[in-house]
CSV table of C-alpha atoms and ligand atoms in Angstrom, one decimal:
chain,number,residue,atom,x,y,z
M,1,UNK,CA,91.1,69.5,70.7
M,2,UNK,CA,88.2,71.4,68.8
M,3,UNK,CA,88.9,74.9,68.2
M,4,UNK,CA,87.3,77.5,67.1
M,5,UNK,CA,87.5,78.8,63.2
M,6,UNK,CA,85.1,81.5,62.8
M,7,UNK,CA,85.9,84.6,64.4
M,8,UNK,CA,82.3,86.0,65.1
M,9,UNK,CA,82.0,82.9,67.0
M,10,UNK,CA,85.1,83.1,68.8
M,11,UNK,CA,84.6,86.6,69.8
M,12,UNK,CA,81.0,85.9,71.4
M,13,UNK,CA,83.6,83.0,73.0
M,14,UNK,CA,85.5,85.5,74.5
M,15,UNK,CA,82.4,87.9,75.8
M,16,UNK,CA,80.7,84.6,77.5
M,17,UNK,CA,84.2,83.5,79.6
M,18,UNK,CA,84.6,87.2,80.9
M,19,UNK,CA,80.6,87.4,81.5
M,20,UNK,CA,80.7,83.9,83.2
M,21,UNK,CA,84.4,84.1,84.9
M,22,UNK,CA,84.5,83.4,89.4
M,23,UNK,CA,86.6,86.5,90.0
M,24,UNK,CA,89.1,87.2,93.0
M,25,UNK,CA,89.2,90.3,94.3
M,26,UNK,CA,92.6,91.0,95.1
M,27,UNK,CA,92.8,94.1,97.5
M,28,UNK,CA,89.1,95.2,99.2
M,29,UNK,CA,88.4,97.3,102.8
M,30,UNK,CA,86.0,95.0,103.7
M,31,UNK,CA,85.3,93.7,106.6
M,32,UNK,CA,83.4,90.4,108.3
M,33,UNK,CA,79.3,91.2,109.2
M,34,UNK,CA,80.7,90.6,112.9
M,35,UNK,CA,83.5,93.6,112.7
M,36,UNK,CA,80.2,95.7,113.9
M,37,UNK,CA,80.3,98.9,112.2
M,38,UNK,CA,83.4,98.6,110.2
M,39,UNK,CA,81.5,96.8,107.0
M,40,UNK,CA,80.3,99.6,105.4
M,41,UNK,CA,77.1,98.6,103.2
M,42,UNK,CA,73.5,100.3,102.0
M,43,UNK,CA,72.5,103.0,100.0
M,44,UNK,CA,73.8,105.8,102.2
M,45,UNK,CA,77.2,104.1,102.9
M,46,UNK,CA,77.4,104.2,98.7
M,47,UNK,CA,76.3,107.9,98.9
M,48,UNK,CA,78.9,109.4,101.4
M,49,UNK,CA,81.8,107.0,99.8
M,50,UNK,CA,84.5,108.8,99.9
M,51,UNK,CA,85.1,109.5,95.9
M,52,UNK,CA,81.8,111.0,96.2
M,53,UNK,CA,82.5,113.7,98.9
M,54,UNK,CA,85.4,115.0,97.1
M,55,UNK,CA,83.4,115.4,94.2
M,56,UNK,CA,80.8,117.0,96.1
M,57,UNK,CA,82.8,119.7,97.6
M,58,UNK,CA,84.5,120.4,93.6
M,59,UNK,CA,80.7,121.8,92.8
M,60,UNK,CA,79.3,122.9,96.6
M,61,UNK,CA,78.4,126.4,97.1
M,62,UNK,CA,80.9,128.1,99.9
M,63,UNK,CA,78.7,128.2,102.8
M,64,UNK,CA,79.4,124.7,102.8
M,65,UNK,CA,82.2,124.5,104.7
M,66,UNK,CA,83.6,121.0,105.5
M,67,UNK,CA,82.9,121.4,109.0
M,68,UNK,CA,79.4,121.5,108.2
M,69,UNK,CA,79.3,118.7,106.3
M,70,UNK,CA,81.6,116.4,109.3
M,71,UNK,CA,79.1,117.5,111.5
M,72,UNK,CA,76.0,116.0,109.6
M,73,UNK,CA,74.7,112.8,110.4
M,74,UNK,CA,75.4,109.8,107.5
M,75,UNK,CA,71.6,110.2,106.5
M,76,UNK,CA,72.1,114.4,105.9
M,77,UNK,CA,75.3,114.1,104.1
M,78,UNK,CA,73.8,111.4,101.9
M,79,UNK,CA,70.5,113.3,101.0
M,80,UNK,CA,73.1,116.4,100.4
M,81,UNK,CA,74.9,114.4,98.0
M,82,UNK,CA,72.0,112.1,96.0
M,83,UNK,CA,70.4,116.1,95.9
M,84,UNK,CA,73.8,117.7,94.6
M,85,UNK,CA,75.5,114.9,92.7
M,86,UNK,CA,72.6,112.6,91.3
M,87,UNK,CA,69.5,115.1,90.9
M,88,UNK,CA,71.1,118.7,90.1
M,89,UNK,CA,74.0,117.5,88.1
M,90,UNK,CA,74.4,114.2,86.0
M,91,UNK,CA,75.2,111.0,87.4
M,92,UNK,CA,77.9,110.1,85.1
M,93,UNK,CA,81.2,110.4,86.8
M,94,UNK,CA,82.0,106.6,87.5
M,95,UNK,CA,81.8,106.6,91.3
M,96,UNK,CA,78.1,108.1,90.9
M,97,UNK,CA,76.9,105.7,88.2
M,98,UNK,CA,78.3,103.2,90.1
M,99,UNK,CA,75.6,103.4,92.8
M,100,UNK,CA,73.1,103.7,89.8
M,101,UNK,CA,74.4,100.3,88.2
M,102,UNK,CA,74.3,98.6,91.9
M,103,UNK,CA,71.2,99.6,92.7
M,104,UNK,CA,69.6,98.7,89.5
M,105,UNK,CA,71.6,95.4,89.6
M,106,UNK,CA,70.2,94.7,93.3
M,107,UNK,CA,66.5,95.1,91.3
M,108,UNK,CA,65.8,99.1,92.8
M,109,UNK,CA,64.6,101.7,90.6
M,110,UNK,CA,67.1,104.7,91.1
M,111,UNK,CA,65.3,106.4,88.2
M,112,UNK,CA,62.6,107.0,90.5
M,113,UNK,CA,65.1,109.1,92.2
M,114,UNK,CA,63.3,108.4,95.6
M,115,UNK,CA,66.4,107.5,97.6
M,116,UNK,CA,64.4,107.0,100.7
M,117,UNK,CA,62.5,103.9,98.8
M,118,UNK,CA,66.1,103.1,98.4
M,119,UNK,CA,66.8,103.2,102.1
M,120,UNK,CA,64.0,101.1,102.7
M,121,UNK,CA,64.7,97.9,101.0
M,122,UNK,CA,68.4,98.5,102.6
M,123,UNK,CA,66.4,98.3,105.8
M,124,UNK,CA,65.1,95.1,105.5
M,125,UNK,CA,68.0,93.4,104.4
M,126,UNK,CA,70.3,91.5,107.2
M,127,UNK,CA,74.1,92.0,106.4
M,128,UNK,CA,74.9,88.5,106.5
M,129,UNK,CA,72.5,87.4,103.7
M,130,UNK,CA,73.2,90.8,101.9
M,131,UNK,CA,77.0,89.8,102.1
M,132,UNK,CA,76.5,86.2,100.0
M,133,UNK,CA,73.9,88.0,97.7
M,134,UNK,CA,76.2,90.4,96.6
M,135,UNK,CA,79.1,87.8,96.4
M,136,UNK,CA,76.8,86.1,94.0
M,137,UNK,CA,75.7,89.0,92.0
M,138,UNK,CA,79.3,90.3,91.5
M,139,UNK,CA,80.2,86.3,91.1
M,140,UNK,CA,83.3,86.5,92.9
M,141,UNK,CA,85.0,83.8,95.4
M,142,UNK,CA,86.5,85.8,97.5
M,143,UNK,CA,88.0,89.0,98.2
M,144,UNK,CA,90.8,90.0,100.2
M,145,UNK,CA,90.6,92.6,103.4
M,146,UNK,CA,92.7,95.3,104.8
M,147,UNK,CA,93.4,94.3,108.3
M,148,UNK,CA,95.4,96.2,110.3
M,149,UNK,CA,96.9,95.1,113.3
M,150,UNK,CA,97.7,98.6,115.0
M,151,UNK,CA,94.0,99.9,114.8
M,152,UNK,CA,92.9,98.6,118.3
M,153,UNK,CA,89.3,98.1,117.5
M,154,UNK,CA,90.4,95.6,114.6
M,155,UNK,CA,93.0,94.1,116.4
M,156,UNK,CA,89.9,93.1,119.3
M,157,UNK,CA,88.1,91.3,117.0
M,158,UNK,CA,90.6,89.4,115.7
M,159,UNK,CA,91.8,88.5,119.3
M,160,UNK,CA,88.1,87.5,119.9
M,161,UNK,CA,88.7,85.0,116.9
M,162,UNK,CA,85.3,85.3,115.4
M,163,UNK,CA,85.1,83.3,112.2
M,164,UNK,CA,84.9,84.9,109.2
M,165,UNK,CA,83.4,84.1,105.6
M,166,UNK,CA,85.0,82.0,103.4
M,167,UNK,CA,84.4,85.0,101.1
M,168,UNK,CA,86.4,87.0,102.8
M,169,UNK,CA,90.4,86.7,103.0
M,170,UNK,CA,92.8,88.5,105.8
M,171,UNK,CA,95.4,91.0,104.3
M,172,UNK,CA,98.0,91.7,106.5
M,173,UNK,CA,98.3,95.8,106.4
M,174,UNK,CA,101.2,97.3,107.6
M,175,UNK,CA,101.6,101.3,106.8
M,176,UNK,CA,101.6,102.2,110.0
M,177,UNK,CA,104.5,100.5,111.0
M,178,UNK,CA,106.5,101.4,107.8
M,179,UNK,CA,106.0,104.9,107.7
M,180,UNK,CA,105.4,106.0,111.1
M,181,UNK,CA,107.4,103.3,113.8
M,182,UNK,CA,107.7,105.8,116.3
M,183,UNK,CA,104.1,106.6,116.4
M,184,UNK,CA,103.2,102.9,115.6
M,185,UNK,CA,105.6,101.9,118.7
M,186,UNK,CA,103.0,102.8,121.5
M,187,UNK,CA,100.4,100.8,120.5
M,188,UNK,CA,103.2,97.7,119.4
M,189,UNK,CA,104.1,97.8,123.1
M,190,UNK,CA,100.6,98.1,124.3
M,191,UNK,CA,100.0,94.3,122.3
M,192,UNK,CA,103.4,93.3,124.4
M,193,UNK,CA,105.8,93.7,121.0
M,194,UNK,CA,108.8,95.0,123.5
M,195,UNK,CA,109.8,97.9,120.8
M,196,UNK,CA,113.0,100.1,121.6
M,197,UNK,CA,112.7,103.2,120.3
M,198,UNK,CA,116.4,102.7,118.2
M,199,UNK,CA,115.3,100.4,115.0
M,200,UNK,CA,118.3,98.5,116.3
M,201,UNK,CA,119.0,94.3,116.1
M,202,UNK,CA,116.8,93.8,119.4
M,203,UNK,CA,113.7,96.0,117.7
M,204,UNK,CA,114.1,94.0,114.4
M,205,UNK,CA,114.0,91.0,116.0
M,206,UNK,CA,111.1,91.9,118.3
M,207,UNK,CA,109.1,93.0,115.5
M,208,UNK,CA,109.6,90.2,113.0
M,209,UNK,CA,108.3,88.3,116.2
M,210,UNK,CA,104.9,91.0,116.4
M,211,UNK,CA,104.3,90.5,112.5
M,212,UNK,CA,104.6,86.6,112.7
M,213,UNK,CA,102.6,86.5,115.2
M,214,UNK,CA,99.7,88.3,113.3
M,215,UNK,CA,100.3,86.2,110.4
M,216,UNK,CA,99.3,83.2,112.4
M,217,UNK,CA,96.5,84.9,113.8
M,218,UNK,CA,95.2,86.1,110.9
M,219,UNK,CA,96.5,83.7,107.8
M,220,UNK,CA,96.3,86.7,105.9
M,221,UNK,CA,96.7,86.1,101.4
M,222,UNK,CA,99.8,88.8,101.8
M,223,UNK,CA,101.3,91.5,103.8
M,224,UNK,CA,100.0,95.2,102.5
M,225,UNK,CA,101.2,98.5,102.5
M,226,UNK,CA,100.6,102.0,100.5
M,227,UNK,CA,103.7,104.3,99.8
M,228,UNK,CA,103.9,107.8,98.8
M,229,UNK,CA,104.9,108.9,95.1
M,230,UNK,CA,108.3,110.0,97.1
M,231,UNK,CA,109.7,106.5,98.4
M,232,UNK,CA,112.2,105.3,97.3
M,233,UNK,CA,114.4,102.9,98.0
M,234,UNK,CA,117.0,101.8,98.9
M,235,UNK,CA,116.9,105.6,101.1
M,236,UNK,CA,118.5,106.0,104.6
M,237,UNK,CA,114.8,105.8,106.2
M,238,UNK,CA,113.0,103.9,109.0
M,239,UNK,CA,111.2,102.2,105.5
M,240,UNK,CA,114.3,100.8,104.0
M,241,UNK,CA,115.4,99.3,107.4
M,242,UNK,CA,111.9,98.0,108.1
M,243,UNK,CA,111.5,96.5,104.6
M,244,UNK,CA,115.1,94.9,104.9
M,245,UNK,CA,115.3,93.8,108.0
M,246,UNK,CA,111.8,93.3,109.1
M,247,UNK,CA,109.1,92.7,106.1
M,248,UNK,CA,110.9,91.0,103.2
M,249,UNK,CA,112.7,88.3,105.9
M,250,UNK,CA,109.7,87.7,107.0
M,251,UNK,CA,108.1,87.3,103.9
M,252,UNK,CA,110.7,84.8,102.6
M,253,UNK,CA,110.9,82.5,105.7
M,254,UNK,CA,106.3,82.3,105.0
M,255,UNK,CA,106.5,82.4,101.7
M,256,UNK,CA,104.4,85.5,102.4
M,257,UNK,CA,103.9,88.0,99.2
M,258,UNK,CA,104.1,92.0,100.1
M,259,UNK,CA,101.7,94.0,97.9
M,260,UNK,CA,102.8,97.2,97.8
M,261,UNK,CA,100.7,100.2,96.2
M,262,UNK,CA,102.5,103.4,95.4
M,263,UNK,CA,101.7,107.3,94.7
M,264,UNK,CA,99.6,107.9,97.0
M,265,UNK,CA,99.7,111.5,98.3
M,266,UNK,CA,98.5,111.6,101.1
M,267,UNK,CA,96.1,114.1,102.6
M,268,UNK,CA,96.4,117.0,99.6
M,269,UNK,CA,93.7,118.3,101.3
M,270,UNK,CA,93.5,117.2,105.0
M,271,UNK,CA,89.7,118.9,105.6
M,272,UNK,CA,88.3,116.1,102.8
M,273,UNK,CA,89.8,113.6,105.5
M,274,UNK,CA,89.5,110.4,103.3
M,275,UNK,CA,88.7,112.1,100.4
M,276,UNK,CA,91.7,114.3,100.9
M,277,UNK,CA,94.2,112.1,99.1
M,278,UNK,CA,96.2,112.5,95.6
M,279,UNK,CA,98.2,111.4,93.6
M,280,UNK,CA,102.0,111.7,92.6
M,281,UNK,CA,104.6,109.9,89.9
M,282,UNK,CA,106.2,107.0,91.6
M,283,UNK,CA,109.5,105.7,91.3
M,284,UNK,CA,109.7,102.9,89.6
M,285,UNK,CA,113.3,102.2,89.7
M,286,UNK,CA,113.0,101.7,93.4
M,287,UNK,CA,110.2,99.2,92.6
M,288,UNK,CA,113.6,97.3,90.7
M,289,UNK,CA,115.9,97.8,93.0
M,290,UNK,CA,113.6,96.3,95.8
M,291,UNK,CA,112.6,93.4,93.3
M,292,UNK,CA,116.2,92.8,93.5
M,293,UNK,CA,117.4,93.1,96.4
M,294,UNK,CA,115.1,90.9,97.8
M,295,UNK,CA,114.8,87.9,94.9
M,296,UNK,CA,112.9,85.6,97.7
M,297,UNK,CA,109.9,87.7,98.5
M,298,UNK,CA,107.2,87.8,96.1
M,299,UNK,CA,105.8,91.2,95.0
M,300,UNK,CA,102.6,92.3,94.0
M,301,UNK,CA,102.5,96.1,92.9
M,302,UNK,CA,100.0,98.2,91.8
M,303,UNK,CA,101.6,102.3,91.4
M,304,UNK,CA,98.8,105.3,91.3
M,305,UNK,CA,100.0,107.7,88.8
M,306,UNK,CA,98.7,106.7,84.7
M,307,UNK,CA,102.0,108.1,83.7
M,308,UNK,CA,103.8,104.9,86.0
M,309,UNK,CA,102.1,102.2,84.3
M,310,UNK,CA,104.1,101.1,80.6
M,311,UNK,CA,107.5,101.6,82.9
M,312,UNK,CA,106.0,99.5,85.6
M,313,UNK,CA,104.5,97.0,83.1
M,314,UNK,CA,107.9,96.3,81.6
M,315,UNK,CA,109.9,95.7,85.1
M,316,UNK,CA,106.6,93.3,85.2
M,317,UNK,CA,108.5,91.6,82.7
M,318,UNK,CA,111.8,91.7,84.4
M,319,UNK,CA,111.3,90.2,87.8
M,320,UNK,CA,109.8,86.7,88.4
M,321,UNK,CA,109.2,88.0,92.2
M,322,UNK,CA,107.0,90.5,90.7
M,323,UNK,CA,103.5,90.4,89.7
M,324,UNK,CA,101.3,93.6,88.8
M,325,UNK,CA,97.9,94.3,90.1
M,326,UNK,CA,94.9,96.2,89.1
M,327,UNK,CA,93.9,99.7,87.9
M,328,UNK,CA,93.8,101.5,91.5
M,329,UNK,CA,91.9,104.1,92.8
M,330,UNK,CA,92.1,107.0,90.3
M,331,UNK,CA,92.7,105.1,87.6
M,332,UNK,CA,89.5,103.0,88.1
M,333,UNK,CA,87.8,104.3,85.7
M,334,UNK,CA,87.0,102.9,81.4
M,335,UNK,CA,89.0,105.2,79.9
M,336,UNK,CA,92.4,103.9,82.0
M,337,UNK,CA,90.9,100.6,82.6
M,338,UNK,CA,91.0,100.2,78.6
M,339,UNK,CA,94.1,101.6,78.2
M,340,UNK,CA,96.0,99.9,81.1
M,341,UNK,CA,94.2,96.5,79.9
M,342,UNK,CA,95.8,96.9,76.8
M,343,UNK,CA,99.2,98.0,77.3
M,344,UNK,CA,99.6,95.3,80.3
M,345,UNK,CA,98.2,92.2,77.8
M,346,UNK,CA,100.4,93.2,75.3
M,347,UNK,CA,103.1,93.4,76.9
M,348,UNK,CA,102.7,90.7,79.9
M,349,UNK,CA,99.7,88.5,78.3
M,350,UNK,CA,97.8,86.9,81.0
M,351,UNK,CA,100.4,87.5,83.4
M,352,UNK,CA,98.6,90.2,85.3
M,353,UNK,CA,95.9,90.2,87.4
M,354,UNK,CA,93.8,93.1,85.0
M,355,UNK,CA,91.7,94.0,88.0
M,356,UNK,CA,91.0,95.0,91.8
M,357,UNK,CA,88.1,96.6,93.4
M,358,UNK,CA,89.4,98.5,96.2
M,359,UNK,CA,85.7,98.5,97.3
M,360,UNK,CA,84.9,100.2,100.5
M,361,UNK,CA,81.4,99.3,100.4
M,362,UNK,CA,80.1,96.3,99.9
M,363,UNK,CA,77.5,96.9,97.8
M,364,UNK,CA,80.1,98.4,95.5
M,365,UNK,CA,81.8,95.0,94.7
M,366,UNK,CA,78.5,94.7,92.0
M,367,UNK,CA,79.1,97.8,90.1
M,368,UNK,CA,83.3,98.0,89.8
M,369,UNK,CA,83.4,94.4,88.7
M,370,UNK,CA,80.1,94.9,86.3
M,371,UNK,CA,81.8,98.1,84.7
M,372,UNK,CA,85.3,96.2,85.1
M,373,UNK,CA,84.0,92.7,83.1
M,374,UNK,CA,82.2,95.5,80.1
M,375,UNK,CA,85.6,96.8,79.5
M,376,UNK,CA,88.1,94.0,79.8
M,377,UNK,CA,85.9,91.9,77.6
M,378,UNK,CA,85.9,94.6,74.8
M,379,UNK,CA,90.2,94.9,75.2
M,380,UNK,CA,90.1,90.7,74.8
M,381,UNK,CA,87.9,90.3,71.9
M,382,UNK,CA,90.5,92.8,70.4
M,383,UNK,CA,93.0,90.5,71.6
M,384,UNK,CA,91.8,87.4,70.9
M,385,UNK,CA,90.7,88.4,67.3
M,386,UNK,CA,94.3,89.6,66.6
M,387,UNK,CA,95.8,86.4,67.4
M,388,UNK,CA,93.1,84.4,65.5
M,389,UNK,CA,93.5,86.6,62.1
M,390,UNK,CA,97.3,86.0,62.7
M,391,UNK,CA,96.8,82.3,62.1
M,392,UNK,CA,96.2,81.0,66.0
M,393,UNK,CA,92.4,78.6,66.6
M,394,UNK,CA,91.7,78.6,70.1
M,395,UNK,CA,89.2,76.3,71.8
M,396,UNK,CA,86.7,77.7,74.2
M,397,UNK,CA,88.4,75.9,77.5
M,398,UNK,CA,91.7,78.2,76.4
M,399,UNK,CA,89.9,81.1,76.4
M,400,UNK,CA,88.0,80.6,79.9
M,401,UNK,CA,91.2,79.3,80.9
M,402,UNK,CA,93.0,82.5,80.1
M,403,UNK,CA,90.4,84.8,81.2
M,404,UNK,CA,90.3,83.5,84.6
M,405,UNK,CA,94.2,84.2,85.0
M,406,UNK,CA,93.6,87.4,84.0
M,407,UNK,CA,90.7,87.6,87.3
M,408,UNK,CA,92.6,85.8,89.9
M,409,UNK,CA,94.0,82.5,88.2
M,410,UNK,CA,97.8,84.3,87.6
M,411,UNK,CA,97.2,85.8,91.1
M,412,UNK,CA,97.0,82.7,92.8
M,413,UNK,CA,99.4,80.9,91.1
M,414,UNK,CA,102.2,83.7,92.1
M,415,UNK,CA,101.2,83.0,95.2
M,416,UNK,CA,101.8,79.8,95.2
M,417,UNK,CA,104.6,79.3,93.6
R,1,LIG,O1,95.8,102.5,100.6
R,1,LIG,C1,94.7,102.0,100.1
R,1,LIG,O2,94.4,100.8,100.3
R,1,LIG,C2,93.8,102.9,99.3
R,1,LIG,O3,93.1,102.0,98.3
R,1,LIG,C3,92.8,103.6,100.2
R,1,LIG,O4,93.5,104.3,101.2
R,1,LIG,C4,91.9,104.5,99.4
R,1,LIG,O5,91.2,105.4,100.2
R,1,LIG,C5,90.9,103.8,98.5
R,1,LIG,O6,90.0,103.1,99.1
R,1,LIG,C6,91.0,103.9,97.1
R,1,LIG,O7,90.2,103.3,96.4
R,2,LIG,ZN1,92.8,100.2,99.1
């Protein structure tokens, strides 16, 4: 096998697999062109994302209150925020040069700062065309949803059995029915689940019955759900039951992988609504305990809080039923990306899937995996230029090789095996 001897050369090796590498997109809120109004996409959709209201209301003068805000059209709140966030202060948080690297990446000129130019070109566009271009721009083969079952207008379409995509895979969300049964429990009867109220043999049983039945409907890549910096488990909780009795049976009879993604605290400020959310320290023991109590389902995990990740990245080394995904939400942006890059490649090597998008929007799938591949292939030249001054030649089909675990490749083979 050839391999490669000069380091200049193997380092522009490295930049060329991350630049050219098919990426998965492991965990997305996207949803198929024929989900009506629930695929969010276009200029304003970027503009009134929900990073971007909460850091609208850190700098917006007190007379306006959030209720004035809810009770502006998309188009208003988007000129407030392009005004506030883009033209009176700088564009550099990451969420706002985000829509500046999509835009420019989709050939617009933002500099012209003449957002409803922007709108225009959105206008002519027709979502399902827009939906492969931006596939192709981001170069990605698929990404996974968040479908959830106990929203009634999601569960209709999936009922209707529309087909989807082949760019877009189901995910099989189940918060609801974790954290809040007894609320979950009216609309589980409405779709003819026959729930008790007691979380008693009977329910269990009727409920493993409800989620399998989804999972046929929807094929979904894994069952979902997001936990609060202050689960734990094994606890004497409607969670602990559900997850033992319910979840991770399930999961082992279908082979089925959870993805769980902890620290989320939710609504720290309810009047930001989705924007509202923090974070908290999560407790990564009870991420252990779980990975061994139940050795037959497959984990993937992905915690919220920086200060979770090196104790999460070694239990990644513990469990073979448990695989770590992506730099979430708050810690989306370079300076973590780097870090967490780093830390999880040195100590799992290409046994982590380095990156999800999380993308609301559709357009944003451009910019988070454009700023994603920039930093990833920085932490790999590093890498890769380590291990070659320590005596290792790599060829070029290792490195492409490696890089596309690293984007998917590791993903898919945990869920496969
Ligand atoms: O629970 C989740 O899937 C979170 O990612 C979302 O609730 C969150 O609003 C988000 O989109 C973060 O990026
Ligand atoms: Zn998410």
């Amino acid at each position: 096998m050839q391999t490669i001897a000069d380091v200049s050369e193997l380092q522009s090796a490295v930049r060329n697999a991350v630049a050219h590498v098919t990426i998965t997109d492991v965990h997305t809120h996207l949803f198929p062109p024929n989900h009506g109004n629930l695929l969010l996409w276009g200029v304003d959709e970027l503009l009134t994302y929900h990073y971007l209201i909460a850091e609208l209301f850190t700098q917006a003068p007190a007379d306006l209150t959030y209720d004035k805000f809810w009770q502006m059209d998309k188009s208003a709140q988007a000129d407030l925020i392009w005004q506030r966030l883009f033209i009176e202060t700088a564009p550099i948080s990451e969420a706002r040069r985000g829509v500046l690297t999509a835009m420019s990446a989709l050939g617009l000129n933002p500099a012209g700062r003449d957002l409803n130019k922007l709108r225009q070109w959105f206008a002519e566009q027709s979502v399902d065309t827009y939906l492969q271009k931006v596939f192709e721009l981001a170069d990605l083969d698929y990404a996974v949803m968040t479908n959830n079952p106990l929203v009634q207008q999601e569960a209709a379409y999936w009922q209707a059995g529309e087909p989807t995509p082949a760019v877009l895979k189901t995910a099989l969300r189940i918060d609801a029915l974790l954290l809040n049964f007894t609320t979950a429990r009216a609309e589980l009867n409405r779709q003819g689940a026959t729930v008790g109220a007691k979380l008693d043999r009977q329910t269990f049983a009727a409920l493993r019955k409800w989620l399998g039945d989804w999972a046929g409907r929807l094929n979904p890549v894994y069952m979902a759900a997001s936990l609060g910096p202050d689960w734990t488990y094994p606890a004497n909780d409607e969670t602990t039951m559900l997850l033992d009795e319910v979840v991770c049976p399930l999961s082992a009879e279908r082979n089925l992988p959870v993805a769980l993604m902890v620290g989320v605290r939710k609504a720290m400020n309810p009047d930001l609504r989705d924007a509202g959310d923090g974070v908290g320290r999560s407790d990564i023991s009870s991420v252990v305990r779980l990975c061994q109590a139940h050795p037959k389902t497959k984990f993937l995990l992905t915690t919220l809080s920086r200060t979770d990740q090196h104790e999460l990245a070694v239990a990644g080394r513990k469990f073979r039923n448990l695989h770590l995904f992506g730099c979430w939400w708050f810690l989306n942006n370079p300076s973590i990306i780097e870090e967490m890059a780093r830390q999880r490649l040195e100590l799992l090597g290409t046994n982590v899937t380095i990156q999800h998008s999380d993308a609301r929007v559709l357009d944003q799938l451009i910019y988070k995996w454009s700023h994603t591949r920039e930093i990833i292939a920085k932490v790999l030249v590093d890498k890769y230029t380590d291990a070659h001054n320590a005596g290792w030649r790599f060829a070029e089909s290792e490195i492409t090789r490696d890089v596309r675990r690293l984007f998917g490749g590791a993903f898919e083979e945990f869920l496969a095996k």
